[in-house]
Coordinates of C-alpha atoms and ligand atoms in Angstrom, one line a residue:
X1483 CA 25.3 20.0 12.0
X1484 CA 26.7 17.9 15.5
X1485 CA 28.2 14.8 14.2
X1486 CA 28.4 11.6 16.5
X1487 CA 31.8 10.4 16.2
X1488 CA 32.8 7.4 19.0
X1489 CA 31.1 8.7 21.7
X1490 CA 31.3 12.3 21.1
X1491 CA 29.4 15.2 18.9
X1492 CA 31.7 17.4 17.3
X1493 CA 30.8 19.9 14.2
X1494 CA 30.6 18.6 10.9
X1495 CA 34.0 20.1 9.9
X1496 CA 35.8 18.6 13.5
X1497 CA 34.3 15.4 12.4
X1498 CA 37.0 13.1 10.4
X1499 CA 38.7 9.6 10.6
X1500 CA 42.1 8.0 10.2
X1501 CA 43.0 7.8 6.3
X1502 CA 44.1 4.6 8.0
X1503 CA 40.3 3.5 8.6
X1504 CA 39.5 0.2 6.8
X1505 CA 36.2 1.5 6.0
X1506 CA 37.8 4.0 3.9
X1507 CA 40.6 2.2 2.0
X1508 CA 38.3 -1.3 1.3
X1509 CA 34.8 0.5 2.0
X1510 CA 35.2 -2.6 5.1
X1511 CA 32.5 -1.7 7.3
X1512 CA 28.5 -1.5 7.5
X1513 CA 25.7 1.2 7.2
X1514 CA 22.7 2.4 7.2
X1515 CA 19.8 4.7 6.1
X1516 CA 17.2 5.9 8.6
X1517 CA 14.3 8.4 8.1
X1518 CA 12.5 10.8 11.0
X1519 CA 9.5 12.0 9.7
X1520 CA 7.9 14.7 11.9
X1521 CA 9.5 13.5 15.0
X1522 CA 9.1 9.9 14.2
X1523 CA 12.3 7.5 14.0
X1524 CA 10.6 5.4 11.2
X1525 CA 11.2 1.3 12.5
X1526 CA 14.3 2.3 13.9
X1527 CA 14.7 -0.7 15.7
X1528 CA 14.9 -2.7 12.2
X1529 CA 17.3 -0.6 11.1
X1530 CA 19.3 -1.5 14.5
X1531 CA 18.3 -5.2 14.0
X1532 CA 19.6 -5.1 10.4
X1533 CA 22.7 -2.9 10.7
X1534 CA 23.9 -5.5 14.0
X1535 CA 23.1 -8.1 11.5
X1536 CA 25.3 -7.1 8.8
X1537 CA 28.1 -6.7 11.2
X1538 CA 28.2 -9.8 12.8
X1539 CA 27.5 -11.3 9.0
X1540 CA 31.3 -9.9 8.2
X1541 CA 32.4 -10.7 12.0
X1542 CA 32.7 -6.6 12.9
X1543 CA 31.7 -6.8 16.6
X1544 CA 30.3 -3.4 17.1
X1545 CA 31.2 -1.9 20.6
X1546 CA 27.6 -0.1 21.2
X1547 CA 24.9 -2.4 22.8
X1548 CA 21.7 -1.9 20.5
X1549 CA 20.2 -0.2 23.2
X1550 CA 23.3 2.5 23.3
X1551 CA 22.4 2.8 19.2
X1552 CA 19.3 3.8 19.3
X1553 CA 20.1 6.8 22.2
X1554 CA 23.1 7.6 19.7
X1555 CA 20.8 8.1 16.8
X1556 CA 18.1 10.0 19.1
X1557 CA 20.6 12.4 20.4
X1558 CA 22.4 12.9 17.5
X1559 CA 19.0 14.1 16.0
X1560 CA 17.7 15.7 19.2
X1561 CA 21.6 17.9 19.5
X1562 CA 20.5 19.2 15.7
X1563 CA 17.2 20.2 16.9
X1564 CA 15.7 17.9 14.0
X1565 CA 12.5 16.4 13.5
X1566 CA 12.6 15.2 9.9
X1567 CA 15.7 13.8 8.6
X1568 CA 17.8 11.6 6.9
X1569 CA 20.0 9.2 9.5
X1570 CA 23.4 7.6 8.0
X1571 CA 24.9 5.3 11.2
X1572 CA 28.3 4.3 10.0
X1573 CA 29.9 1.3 11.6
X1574 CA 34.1 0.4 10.3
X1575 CA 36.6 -1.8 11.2
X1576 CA 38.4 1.4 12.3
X1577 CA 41.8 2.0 11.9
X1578 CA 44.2 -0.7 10.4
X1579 CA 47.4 -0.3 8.4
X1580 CA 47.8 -0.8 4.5
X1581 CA 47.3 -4.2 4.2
X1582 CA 43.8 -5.5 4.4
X1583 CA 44.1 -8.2 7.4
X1584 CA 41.7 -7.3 9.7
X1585 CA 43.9 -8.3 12.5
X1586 CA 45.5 -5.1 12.1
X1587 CA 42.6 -3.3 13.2
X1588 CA 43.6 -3.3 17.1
X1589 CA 41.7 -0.2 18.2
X1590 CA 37.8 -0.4 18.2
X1591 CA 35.4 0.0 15.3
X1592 CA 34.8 3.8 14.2
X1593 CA 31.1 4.3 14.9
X1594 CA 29.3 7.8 13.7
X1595 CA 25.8 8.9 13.0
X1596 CA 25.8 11.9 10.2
X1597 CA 21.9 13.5 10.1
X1598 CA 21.0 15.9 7.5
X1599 CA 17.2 17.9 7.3
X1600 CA 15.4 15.5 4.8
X1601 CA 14.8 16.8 1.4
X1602 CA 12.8 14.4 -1.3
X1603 CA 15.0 12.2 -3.5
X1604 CA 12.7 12.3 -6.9
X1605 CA 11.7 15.8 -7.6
X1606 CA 7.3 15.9 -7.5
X1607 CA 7.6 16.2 -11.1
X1608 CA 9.6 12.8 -11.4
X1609 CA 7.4 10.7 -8.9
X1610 CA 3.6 12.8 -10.9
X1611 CA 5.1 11.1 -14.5
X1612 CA 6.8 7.4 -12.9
X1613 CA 10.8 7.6 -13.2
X1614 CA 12.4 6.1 -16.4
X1615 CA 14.8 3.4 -15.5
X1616 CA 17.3 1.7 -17.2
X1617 CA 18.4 -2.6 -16.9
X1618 CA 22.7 -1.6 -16.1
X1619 CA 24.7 -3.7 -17.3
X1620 CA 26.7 -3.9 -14.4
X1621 CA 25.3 -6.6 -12.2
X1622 CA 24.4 -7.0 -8.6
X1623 CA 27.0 -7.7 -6.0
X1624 CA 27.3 -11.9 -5.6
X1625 CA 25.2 -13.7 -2.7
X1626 CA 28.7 -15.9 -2.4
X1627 CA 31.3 -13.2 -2.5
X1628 CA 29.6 -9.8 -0.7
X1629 CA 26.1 -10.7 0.0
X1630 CA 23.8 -7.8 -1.3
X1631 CA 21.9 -8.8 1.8
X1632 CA 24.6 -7.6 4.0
X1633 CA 24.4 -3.5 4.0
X1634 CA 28.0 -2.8 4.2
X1635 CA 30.0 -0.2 2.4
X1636 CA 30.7 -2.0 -0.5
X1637 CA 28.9 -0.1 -3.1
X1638 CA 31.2 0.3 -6.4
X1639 CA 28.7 -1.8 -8.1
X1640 CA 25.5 0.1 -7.1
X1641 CA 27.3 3.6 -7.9
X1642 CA 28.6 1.7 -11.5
X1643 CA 25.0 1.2 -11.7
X1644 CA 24.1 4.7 -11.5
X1645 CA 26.6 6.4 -13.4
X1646 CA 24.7 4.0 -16.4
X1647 CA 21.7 5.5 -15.5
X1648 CA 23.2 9.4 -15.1
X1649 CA 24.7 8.3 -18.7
X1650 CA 21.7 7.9 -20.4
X1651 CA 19.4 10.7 -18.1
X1652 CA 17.9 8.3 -16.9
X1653 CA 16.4 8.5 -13.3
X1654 CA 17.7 4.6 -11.9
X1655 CA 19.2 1.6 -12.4
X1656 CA 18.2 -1.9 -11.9
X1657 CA 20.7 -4.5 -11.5
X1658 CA 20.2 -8.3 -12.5
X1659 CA 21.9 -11.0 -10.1
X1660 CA 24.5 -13.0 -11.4
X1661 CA 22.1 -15.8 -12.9
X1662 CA 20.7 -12.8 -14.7
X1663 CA 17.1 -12.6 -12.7
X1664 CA 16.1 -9.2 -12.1
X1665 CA 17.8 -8.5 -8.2
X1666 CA 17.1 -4.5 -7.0
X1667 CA 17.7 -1.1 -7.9
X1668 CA 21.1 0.6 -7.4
X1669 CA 19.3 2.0 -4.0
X1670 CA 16.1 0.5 -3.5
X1671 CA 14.0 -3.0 -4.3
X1672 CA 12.0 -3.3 -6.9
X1673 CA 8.1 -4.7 -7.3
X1674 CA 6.2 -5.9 -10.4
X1675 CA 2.5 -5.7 -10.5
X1676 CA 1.2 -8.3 -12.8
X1677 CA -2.9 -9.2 -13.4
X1678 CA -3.4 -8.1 -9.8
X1679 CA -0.4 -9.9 -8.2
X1680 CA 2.7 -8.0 -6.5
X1681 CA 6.1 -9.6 -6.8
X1682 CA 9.3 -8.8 -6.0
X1683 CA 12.7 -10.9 -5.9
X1684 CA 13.8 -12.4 -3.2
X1685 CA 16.3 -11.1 -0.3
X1686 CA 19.2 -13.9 -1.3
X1687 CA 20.2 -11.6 -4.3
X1688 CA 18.8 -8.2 -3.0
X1689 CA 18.8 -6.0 0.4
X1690 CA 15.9 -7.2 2.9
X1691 CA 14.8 -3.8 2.3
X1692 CA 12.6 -2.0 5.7
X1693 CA 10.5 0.2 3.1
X1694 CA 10.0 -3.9 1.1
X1695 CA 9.2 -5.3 4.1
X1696 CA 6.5 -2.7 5.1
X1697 CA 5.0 -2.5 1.6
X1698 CA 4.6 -6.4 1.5
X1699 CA 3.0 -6.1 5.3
X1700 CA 0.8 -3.0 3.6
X1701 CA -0.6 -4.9 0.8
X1702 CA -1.2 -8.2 2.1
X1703 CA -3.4 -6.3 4.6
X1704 CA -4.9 -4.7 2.0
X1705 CA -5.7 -8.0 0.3
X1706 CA -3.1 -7.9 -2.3
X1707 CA -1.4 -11.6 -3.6
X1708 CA 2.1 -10.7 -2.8
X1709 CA 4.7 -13.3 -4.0
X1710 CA 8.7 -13.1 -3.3
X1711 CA 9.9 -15.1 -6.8
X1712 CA 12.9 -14.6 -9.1
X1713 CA 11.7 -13.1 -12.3
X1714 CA 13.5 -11.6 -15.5
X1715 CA 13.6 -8.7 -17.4
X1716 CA 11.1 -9.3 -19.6
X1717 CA 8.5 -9.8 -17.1
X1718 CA 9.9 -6.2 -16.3
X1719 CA 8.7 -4.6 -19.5
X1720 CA 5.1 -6.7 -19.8
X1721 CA 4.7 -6.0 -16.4
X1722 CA 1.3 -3.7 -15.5
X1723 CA 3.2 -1.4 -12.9
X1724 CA 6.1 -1.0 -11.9
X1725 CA 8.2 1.0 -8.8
X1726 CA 10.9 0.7 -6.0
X1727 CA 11.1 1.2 -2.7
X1728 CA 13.5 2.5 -0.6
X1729 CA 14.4 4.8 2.6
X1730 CA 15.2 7.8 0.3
X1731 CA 12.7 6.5 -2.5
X1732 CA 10.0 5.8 -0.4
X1733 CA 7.7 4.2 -3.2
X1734 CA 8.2 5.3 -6.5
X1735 CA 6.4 4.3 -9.7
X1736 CA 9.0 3.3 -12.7
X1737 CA 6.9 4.8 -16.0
X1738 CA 9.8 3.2 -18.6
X1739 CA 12.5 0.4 -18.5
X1740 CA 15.4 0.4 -21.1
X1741 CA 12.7 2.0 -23.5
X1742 CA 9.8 0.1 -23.0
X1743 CA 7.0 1.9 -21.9
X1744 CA 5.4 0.3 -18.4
X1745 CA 1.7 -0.3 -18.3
X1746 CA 0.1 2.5 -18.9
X1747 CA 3.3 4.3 -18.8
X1748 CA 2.0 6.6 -16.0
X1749 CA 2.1 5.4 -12.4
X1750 CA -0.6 2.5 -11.7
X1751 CA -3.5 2.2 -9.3
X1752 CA -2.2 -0.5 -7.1
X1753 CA 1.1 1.6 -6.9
X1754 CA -0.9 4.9 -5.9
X1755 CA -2.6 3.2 -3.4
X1756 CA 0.2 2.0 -2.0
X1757 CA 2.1 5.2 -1.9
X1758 CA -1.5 6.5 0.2
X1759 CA -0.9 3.8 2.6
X1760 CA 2.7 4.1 3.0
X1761 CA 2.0 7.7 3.8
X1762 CA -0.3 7.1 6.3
X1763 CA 1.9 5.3 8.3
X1764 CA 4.8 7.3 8.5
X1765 CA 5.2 10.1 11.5
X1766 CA 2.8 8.1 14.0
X1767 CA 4.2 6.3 17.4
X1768 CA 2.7 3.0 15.7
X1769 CA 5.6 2.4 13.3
X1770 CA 8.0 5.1 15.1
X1771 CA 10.3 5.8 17.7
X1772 CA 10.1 9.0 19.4
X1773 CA 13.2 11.5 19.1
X1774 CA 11.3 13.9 21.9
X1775 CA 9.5 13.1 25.1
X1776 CA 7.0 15.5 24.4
X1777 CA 6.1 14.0 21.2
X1778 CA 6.2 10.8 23.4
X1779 CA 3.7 12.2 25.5
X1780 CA 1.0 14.0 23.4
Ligands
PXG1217 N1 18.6 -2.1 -2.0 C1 19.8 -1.4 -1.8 C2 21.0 -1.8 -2.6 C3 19.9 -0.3 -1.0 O1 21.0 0.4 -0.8 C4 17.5 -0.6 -0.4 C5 17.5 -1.7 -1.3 C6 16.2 -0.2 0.3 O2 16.3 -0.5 1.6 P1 15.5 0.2 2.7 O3 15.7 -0.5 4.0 O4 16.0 1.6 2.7 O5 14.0 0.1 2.3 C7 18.7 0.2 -0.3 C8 18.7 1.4 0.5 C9 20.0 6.5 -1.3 C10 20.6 5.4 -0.6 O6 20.7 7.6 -1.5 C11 19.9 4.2 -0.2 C12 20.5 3.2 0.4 C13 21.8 3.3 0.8 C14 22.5 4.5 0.4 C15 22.0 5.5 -0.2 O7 18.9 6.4 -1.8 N2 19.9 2.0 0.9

């Protein structure tokens, strides 16, 4: 694979940074994940929109237009000959020196783009039976010390998350925000479907996730109530279904929480139906960019 690395595409083993790059020694920087699905950048210019977001939100100034972005990603995919794929654009406050002022970082921000052939997160068998997840202990990031709406690379607290869900086999972990309500998964948002109604937390305490976004759009359109409210963990375990969403996730039914069974324990009809209509719209010019002109054409 050709990595983009500051303007160039070098091979994957050519490609390194500075042990001196401040998104490596205080994970100071923003990201990204981005799918392709048959030749389809899915709502790449979200991503863009969000990722630029996130850096002005911690005052990185990124030294791409958006515009120049976007042609990264596309040719990063288009020199690996990909079609579907996973798309990680990286954006630190480059090199500094040991101490964390950010003055020190004279040189520009380190920008790459890593893309890998996608391959599905959950196993078939995991997504056919709903995932068991676990409530971690360890809570989510706080909105008034490293906003979990800003996607940067801050993610000890996601990763403690996970290692209590590897601890116990179970397949994720949802984290509470620091009043305790019920905030996201360690990698994805989570929805509630209760007596017909679709909620999910808000975006003060979670990632505005692009897979959320497009499942709210999706079921509103399909007639669903869909409310953004704080809820807590028991509303979890009483709730009829249950699943996240994410890039890598997609839509994923939850069958079990901490032990508690989840409806019917097997994934639910809204959540099925929603999974349907999330395919649907995936791999089509509508919701996608291009990476090729003759996809653009046909
Ligand atoms: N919340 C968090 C904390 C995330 O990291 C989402 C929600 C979902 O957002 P999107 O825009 O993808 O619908 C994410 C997604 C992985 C992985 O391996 C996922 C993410 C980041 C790193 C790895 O699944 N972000």
């Amino acid at each position: 694979m050709k990595i983009y690395l500051d303007g160039r595409f070098v091979p994957e083993e050519e490609a390194k940074v500075s042990v001196f790059d401040h998104g490596l020694l205080y994970g100071d920087g923003v990201f990204e994940g981005i799918r392709a699905y048959d030749g389809y950048v899915f709502k790449l210019d979200q991503h863009i929109d969000r990722l630029y977001a996130s850096a002005h939100a911690i005052m990185i100034d990124i030294p791409l237009t958006k515009r120049e972005m976007s042609d990264a990603i596309l040719e990063t995919l288009r020199v690996n000959e990909l079609e579907s794929s996973y798309i990680r654009p990286v954006v630190t406050r480059g090199a500094g020196d040991l101490g964390i002022d950010p003055r020190k970082c004279k040189g520009k921000p380190t920008v790459f783009v890593i893309t890998k052939p996608w391959r599905s997160l959950f196993p078939e068998e995991v997504l056919a039976r709903g995932l068991k997840a676990i409530v971690a202990s360890t809570r989510n990031k706080a909105m008034d010390s490293c906003p979990p709406n800003v996607k940067s690379l801050n993610y000890l607290a996601n990763i403690m998350a996970k290692i209590e869900a590897n601890m116990v086999g179970a397949d994720e972990a949802i984290m509470l925000d620091q009043n305790g309500f019920v905030a996201e998964g360690s990698a994805d948002n989570i929805f509630i479907v209760k007596d017909g109604r679709l909620l999910t937390p808000p975006t003060v305490t979670a990632l505005p996730g692009i897979t959320r976004d497009t499942v709210i759009e999706l079921a509103r359109k399909d007639g669903l109530d869909v409310s953004e409210e704080y809820f807590g963990v028991a509303n979890l375990f009483v709730a009829d279904e249950c699943f996240i969403t994410g890039t890598a996730a997609e839509i994923a039914p939850v069958a079990e929480i901490s032990g508690r069974r989840i409806g019917t324990g097997k994934p639910g009809p809204i959540t099925d139906r929603l999974r349907d209509l999330f395919k649907s719209i995936t791999g089509i010019p509508e919701t996608g960019t291009a990476i090729y002109e003759a996809v653009a054409k046909q």
